[in-house]
Coordinates of C-alpha atoms in Angstrom, one line a residue:
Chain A
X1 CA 14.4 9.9 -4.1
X2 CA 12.6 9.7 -1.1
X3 CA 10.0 7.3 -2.9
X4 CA 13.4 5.4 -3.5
X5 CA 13.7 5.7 0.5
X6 CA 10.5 3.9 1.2
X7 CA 11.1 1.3 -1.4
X8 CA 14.2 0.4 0.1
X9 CA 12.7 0.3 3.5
X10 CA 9.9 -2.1 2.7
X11 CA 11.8 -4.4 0.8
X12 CA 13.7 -4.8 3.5
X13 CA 11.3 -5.7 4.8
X14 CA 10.5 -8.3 2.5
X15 CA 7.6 -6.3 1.5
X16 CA 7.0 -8.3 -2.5
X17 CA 5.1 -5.3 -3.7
X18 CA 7.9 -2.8 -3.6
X19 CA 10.5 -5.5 -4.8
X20 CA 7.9 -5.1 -7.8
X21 CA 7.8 -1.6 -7.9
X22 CA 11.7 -1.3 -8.2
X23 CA 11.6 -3.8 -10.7
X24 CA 9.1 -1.6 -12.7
X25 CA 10.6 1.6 -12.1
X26 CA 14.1 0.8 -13.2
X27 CA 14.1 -2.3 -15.3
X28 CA 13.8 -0.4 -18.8
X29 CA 16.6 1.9 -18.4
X30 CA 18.6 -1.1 -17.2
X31 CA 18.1 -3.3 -20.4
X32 CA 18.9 -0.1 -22.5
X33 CA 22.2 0.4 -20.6
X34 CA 22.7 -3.0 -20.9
X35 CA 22.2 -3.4 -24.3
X36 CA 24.2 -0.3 -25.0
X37 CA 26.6 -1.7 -23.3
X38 CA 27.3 -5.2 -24.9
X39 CA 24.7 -5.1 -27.8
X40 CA 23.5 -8.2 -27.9
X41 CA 20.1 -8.7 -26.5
X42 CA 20.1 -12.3 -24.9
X43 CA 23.3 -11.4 -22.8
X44 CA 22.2 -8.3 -21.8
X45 CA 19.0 -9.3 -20.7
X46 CA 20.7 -12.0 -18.7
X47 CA 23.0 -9.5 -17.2
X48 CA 19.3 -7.1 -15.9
X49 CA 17.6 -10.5 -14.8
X50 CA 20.6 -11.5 -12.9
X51 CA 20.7 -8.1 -11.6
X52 CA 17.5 -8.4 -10.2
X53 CA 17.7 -11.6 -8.5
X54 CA 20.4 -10.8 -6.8
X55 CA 19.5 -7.8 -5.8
X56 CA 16.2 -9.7 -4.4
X57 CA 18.5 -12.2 -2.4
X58 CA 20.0 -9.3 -0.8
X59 CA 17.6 -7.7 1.4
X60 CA 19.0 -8.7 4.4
X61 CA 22.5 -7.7 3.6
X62 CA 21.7 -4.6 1.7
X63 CA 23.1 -1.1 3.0
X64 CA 22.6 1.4 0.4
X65 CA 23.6 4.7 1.1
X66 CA 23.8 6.3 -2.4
X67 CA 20.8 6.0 -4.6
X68 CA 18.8 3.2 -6.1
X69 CA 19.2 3.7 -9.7
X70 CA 22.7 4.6 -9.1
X71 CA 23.7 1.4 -7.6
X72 CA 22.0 -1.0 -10.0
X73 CA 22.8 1.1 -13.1
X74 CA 26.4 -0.2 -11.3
X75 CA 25.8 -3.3 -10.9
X76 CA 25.2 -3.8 -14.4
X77 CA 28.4 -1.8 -15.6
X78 CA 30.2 -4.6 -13.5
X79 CA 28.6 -7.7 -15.3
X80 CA 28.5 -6.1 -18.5
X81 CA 32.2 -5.2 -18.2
X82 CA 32.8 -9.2 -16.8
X83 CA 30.8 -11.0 -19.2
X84 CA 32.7 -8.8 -21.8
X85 CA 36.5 -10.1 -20.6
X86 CA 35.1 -13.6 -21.1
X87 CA 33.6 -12.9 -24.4
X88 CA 37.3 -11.3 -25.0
X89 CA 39.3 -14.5 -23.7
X90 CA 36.9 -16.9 -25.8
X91 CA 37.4 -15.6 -28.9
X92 CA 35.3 -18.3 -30.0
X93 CA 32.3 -17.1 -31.6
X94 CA 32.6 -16.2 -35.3
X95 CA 31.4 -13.4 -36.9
X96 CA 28.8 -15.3 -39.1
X97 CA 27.9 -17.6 -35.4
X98 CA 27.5 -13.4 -33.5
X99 CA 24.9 -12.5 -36.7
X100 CA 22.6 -15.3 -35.7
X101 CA 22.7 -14.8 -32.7
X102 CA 21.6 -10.9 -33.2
X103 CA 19.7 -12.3 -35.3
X104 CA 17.9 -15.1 -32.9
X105 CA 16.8 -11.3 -30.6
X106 CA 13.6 -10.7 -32.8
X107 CA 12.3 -14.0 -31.7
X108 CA 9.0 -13.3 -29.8
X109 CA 10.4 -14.7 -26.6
X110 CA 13.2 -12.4 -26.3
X111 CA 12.5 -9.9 -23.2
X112 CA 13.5 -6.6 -25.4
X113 CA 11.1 -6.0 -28.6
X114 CA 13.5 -4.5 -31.0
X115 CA 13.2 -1.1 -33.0
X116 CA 14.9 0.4 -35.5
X117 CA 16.3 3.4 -33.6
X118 CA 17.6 0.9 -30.8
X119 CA 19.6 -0.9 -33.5
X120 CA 20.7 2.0 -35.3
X121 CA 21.9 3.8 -32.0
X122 CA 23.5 -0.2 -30.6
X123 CA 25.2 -0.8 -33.5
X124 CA 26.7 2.5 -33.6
X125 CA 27.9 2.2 -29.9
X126 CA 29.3 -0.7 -30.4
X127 CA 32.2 0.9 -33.4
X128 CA 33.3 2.8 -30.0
X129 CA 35.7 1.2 -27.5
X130 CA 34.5 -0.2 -24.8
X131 CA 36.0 2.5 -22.4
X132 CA 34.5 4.8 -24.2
X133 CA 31.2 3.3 -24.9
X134 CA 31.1 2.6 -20.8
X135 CA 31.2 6.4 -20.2
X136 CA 29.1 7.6 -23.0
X137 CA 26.1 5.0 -21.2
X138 CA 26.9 5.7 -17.7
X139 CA 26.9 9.5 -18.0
X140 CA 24.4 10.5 -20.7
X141 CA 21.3 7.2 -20.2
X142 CA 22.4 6.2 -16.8
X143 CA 22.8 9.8 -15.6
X144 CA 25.7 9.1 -13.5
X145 CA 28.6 11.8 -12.4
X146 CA 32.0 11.4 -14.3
X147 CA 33.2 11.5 -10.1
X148 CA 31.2 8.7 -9.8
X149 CA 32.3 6.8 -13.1
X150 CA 35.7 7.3 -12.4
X151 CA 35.4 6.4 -8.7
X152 CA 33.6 3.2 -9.8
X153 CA 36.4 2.3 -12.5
X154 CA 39.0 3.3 -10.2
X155 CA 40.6 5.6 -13.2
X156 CA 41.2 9.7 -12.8
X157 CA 38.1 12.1 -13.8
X158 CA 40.2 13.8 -16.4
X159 CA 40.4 10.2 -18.1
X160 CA 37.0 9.8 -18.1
X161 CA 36.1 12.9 -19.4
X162 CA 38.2 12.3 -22.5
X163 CA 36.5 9.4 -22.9
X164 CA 33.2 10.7 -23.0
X165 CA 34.3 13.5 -25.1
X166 CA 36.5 10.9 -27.9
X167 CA 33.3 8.9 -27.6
X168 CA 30.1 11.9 -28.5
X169 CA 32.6 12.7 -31.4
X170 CA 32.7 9.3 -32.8
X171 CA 29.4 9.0 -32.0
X172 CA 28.2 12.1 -33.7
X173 CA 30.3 11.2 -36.9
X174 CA 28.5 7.7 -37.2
X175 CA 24.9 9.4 -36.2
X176 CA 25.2 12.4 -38.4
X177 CA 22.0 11.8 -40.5
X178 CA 20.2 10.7 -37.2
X179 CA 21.3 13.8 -35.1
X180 CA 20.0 16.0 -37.5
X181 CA 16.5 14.6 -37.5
Chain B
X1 CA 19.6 23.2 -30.0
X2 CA 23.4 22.7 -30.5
X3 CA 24.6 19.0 -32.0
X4 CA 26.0 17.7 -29.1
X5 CA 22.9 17.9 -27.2
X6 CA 21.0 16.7 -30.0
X7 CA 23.1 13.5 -29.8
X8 CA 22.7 13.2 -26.0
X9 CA 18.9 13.4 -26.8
X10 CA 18.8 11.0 -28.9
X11 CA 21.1 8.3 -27.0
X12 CA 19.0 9.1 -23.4
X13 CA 15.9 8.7 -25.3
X14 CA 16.0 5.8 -27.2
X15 CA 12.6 3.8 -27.1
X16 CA 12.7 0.4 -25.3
X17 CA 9.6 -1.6 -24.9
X18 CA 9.6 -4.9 -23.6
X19 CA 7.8 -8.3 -24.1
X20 CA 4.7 -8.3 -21.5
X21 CA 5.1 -12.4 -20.9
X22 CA 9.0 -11.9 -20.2
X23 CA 8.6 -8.9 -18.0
X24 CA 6.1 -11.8 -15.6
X25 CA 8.5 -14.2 -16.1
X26 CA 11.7 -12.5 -14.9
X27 CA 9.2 -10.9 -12.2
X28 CA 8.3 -13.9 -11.1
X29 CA 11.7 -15.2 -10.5
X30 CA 12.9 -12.1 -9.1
X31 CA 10.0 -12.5 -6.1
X32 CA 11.1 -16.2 -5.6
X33 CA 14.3 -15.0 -5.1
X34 CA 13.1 -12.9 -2.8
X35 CA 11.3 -15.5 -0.8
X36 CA 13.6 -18.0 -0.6
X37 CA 16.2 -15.3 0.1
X38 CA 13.4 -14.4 3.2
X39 CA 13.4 -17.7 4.5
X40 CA 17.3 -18.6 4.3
X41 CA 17.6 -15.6 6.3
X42 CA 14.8 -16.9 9.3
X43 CA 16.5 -20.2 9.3
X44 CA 20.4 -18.4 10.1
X45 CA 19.3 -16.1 12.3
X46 CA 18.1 -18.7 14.5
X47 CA 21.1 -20.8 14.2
X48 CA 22.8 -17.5 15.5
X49 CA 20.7 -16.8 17.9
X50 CA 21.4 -20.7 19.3
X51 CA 25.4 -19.6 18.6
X52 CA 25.3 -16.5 20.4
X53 CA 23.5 -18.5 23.4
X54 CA 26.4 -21.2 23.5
X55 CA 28.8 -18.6 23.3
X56 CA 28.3 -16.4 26.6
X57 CA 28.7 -18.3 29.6
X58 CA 25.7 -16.5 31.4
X59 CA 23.4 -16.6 28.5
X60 CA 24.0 -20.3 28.2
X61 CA 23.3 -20.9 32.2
X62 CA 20.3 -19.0 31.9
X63 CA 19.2 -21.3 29.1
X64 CA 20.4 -24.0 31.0
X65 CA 18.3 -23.1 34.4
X66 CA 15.2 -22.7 31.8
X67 CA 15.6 -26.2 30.2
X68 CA 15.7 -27.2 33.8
X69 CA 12.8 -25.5 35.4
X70 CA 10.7 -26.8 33.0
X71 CA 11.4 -30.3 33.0
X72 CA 11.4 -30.1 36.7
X73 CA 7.8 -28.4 35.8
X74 CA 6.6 -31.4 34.0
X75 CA 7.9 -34.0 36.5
X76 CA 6.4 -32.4 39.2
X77 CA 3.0 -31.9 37.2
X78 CA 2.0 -34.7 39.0
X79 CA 3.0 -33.6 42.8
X80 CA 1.9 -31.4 44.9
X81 CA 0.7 -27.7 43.7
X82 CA 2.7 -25.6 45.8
X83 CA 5.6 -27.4 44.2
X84 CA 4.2 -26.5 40.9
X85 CA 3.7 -23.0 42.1
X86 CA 7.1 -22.6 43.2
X87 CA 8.5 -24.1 39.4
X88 CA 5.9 -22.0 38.0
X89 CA 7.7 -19.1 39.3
X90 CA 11.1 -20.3 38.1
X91 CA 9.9 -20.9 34.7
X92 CA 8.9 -17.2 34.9
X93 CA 12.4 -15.6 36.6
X94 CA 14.0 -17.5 33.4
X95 CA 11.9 -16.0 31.1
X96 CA 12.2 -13.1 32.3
X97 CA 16.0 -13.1 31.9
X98 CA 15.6 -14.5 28.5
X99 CA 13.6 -11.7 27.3
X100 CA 16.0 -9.0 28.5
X101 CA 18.4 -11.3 27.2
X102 CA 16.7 -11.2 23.5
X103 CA 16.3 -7.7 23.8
X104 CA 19.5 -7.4 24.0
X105 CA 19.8 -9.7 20.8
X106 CA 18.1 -6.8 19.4
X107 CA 20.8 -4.6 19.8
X108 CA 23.4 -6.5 17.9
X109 CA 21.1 -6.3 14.8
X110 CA 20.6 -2.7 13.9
X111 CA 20.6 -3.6 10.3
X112 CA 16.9 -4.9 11.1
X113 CA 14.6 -2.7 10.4
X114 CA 11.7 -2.3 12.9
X115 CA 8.5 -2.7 11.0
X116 CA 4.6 -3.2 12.0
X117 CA 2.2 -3.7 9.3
X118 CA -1.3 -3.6 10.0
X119 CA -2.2 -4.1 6.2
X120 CA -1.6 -7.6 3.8
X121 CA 1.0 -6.9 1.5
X122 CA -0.5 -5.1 -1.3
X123 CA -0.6 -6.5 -5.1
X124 CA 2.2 -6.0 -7.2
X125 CA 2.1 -2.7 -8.9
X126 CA 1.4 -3.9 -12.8
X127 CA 0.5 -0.8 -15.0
X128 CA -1.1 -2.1 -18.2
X129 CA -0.7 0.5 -21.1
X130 CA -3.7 -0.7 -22.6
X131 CA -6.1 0.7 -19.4
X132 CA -7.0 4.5 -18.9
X133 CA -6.3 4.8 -15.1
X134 CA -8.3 6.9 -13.2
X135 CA -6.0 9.7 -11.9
X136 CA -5.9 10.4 -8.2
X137 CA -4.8 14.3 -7.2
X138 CA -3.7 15.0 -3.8
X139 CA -3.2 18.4 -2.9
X140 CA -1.1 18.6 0.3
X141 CA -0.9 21.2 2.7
X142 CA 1.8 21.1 5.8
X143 CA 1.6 23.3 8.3
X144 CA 3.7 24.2 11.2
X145 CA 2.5 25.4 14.6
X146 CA 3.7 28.6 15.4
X147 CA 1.5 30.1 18.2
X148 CA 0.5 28.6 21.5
X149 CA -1.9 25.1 21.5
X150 CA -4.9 27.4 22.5
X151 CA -6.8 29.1 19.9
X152 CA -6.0 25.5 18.0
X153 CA -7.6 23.1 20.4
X154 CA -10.9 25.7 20.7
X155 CA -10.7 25.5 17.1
X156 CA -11.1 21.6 16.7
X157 CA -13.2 21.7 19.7
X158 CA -15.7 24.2 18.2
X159 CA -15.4 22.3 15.0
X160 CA -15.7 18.6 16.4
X161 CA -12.7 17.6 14.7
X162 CA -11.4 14.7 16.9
X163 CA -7.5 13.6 15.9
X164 CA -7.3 10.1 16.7
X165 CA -4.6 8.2 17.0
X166 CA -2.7 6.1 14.0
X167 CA -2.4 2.4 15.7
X168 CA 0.8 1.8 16.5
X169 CA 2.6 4.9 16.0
X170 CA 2.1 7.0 18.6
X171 CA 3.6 10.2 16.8
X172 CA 0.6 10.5 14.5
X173 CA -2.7 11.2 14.5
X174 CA -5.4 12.0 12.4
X175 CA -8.6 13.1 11.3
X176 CA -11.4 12.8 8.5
X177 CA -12.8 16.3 7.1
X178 CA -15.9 16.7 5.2
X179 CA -15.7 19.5 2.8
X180 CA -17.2 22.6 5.4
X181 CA -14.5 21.5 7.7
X182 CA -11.5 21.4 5.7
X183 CA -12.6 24.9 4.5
X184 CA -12.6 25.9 8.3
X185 CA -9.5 24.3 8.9
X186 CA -7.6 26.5 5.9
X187 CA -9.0 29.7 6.5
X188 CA -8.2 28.9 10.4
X189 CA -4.4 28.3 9.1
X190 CA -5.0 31.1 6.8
X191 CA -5.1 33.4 9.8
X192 CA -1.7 32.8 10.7
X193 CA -2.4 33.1 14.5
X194 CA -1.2 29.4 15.3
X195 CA -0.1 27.2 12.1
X196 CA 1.7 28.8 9.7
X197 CA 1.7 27.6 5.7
X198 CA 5.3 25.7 4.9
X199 CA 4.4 23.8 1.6
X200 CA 1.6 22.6 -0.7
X201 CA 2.9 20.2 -3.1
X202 CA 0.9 18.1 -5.4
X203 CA 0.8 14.5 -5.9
X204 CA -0.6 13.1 -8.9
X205 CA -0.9 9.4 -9.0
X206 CA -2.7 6.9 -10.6
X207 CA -5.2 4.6 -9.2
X208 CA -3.8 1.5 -7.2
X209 CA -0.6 2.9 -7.5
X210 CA 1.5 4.4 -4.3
X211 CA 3.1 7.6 -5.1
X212 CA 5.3 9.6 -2.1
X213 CA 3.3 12.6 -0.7
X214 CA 6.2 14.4 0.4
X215 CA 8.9 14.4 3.6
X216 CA 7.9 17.0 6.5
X217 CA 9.8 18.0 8.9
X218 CA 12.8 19.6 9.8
X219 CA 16.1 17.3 8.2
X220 CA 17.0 13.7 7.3
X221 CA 17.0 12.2 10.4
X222 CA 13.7 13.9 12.1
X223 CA 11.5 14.1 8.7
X224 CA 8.4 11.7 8.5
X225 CA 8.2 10.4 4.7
X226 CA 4.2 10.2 3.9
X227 CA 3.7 7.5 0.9
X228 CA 0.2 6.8 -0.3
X229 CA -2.1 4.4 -2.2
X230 CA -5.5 5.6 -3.0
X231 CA -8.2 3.0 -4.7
X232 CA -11.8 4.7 -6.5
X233 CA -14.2 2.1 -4.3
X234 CA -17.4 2.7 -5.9
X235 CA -19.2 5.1 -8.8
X236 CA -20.2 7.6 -6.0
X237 CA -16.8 8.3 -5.2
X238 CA -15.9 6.5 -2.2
X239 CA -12.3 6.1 -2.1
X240 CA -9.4 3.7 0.3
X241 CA -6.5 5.2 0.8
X242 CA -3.5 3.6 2.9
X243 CA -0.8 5.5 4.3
X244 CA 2.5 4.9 5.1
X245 CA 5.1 6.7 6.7
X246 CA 8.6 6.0 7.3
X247 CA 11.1 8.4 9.9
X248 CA 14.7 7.5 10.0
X249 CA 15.0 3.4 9.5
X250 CA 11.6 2.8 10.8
X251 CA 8.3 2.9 9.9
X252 CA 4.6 1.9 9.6
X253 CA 1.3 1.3 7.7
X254 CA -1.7 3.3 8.6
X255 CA -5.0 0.7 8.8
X256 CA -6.4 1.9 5.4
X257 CA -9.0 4.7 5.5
X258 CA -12.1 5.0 3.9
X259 CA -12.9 8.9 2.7
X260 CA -15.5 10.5 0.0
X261 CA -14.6 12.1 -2.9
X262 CA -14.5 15.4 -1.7
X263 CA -13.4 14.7 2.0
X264 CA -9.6 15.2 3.3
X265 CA -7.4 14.0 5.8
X266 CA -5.8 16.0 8.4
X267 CA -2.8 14.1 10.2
X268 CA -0.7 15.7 13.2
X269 CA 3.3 14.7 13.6
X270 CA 4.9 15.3 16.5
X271 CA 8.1 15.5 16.6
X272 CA 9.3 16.4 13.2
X273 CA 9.5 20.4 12.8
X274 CA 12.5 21.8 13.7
X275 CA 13.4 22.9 17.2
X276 CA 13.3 26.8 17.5
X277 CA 13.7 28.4 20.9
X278 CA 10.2 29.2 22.5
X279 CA 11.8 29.8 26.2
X280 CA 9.4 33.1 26.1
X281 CA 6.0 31.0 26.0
X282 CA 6.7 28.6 28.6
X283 CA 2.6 27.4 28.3
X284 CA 3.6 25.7 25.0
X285 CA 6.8 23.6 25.2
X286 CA 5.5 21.2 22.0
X287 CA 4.2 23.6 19.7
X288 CA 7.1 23.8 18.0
X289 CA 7.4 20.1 17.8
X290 CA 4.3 19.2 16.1
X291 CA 3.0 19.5 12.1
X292 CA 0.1 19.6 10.5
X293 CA -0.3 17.6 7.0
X294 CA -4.1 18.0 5.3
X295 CA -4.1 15.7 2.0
X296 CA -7.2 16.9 -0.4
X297 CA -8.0 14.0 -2.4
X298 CA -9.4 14.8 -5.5
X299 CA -10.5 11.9 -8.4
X300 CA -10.1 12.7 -12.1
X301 CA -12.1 9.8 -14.2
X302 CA -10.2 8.3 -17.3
X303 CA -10.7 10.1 -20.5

């Protein structure tokens, strides 16, 4: 935390090298919320690069009083959760057309080098709501408080932590052979 | 272990690795955003600055009585000197006023964090999983003084250990300790007559790489954060290290410092422990004010 502290400091103070540092510290437990989150890759990995930039642009504006991880494990829960309501009010993409593009990930240029266990534990998230999905993410790879989910989707804590609980079920149901491993 | 931690295990831990060209790429763009962001920032703040000016009626006559005196300055460049004398003197008044004025400026921008960096900015941190890093070990030490300055300052006089001050920052000071010293030092602290033992945490970092040594002092608002870089300069063990330290919103770089291998570093804070009541020894009013921090830097070679 307090190396979070300094990092903040000195990239406010336009200090490159910490910019890099945060970018290094956090930037793989982003893409695996974010992919979690919406499973597909490309978007996903949008969402963390976007993320990033913006969070670079803002170094003069920035007033963080929570922590680091916290508010860009946030950040990404909001653009995951808007680029999903457009998704949801195109409606355009096929089935066959969302395959390819899954598909089109394993391409060597893609940011995230795909695994087996990734996919496995993505497409398995992605047979829970999205609600529930959210707060199994949030709480158990983001580390976040159900306080601070619920604060941050503006729903009660008791709500949440039926979510989570309707969502480790599901999960555990669809995992069963990997759990036991 | 029961199923539904077995699941949360296997959902936090998922592997992730990432293409190595991709992670520069997005990098890179993320630091031009940052620049770009730097320089918008320089160019509005100057138009504000010019706003704020135009705004107040006696900041713009003092700007106004500036442009003035100085073009008066140049016509009469030509004339006699005591007439320059006397616009030189103007000029002065003016600016004068205007630096009060921008100190003032200063005030209305607490968000800006004061910063003085005696070091370039340092190289992006890049680990590469394919290099064995040499480790660095820092074994840390702070101490807090809780007898009178006495027995301390015979102590660093008998033992030549000089604290010099960190440029710039006024609040710290420091020292280089070969290894006879540093054993001195501890078994002087061991004692217990004047500085009293409060932590000993252990950084481990690798090479190149800053890690945080620790916060000392007494809360939040009063504690000085220590961050440090160390870099292995040669085979015989000479080693850089830069410090940083950061108290409250403000903060600076140490001028890095060149130690051996088995050397250490003892810094004193003022300032930082917490404030306990020493009414009774009236002889030492800042003892309870003022920390010790000795870093042992120790180098552990790859493999």
């Amino acid at each position: 935390m307090i190396e979070d502290k300094l990092l903040i400091w000195r990239f406010k103070c336009g200090d490159k090298a910490a910019l890099a540092r945060i970018y290094e510290k956090y930037k793989t437990d982003l893409l695996r919320i974010a992919t979690g989150l919406l499973n597909e890759m490309s978007v996903a990995e949008d969402i963390v690069h976007d993320v990033f930039v913006t969070f670079a642009q803002s170094s003069d504006k920035l007033k963080l009083g929570g922590n680091l991880k916290g508010y860009l494990i946030t950040c990404v829960a909001n653009r995951a959760r808007n680029s999903k309501r457009v998704y949801q009010r195109r409606q355009a993409v096929s089935l066959d057309e969302t395959e390819s593009i899954i598909s089109d990930s394993s391409k060597p240029e893609r940011w995230i080098i795909r695994s087996e266990e990734l996919d496995t534990l993505n497409n398995a998230l992605a047979k829970l709501s999205y609600p529930q999905r959210e707060v199994v993410i949030l709480h158990v790879q983001g580390g976040m408080k159900f306080r601070a989910i619920a604060e941050s989707q503006n729903v009660s804590i008791n709500t949440i932590q039926s979510r989570y609980r309707y969502g480790l079920d599901k999960l555990r149901s669809l995992l069963n052979g990997e759990v036991e491993k | 272990m029961r199923p539904a931690e077995n699941m949360k295990k296997l959902i936090k831990n998922v592997p992730i690795k990432t293409n190595a060209e991709r992670d520069k790429e997005v990098l890179d763009d993320v630091l031009n955003a940052l620049e770009k962001s730097e320089k918008d920032y320089s160019a509005a703040s100057r138009s504000r600055i010019w706003r704020i000016i135009m705004r107040n009626r006696i900041t713009k006559l003092a700007a106004a009585v500036f442009v003035i005196a100085v073009c008066v300055g140049v016509y009469q460049l030509g004339g006699s000197r005591a007439a320059f004398a006397r616009t030189t003197r103007v000029v002065r008044t003016t600016l004068a006023d205007l630096r009060e004025f921008a100190s003032n400026l200063r005030e209305h921008k607490p968000e800006k964090y004061i910063y003085e960096s005696n070091l370039p900015p340092a190289e992006p941190a890049k680990p590469n999983p394919d290099i064995q890093y040499t480790i660095i070990s820092a074994r840390v030490q702070e101490f807090s003084l809780v007898g009178g300055h006495d027995d301390l300052l015979d102590f660093l006089e008998t033992e030549s250990i000089e604290l010099d001050p960190a440029a710039g920052y006024p609040d710290v000071s420091y020292a280089r300790l070969d290894p006879d010293k540093t054993e001195h030092f501890t078994d002087f602290a061991r004692a217990g007559d004047d500085l009293k033992l409060r932590s000993g945490p252990r950084l481990i970092l690798q090479e190149g790489h800053e890690g945080t040594v620790g916060s000392f002092g007494a809360d939040d608002q009063d504690a000085v954060a220590i961050a440090l870089a160390a870099t292995v300069l040669d085979d015989d063990g000479l080693i850089e290290l830069s410090f940083s330290f950061l108290r409250g919103q403000s903060g600076f770089e140490m001028p890095s410092l060149e130690i051996e291998a088995d050397e250490a570093v003892l810094f004193r804070l003022v300032g930082t422990a917490e404030n306990e009541d020493n009414s009774n020894d009236e002889d030492a009013p800042d003892s309870d004010s003022v920390i010790f921090v000795l870093i042992r830097i120790e180098v552990i070679p790859p493999g």
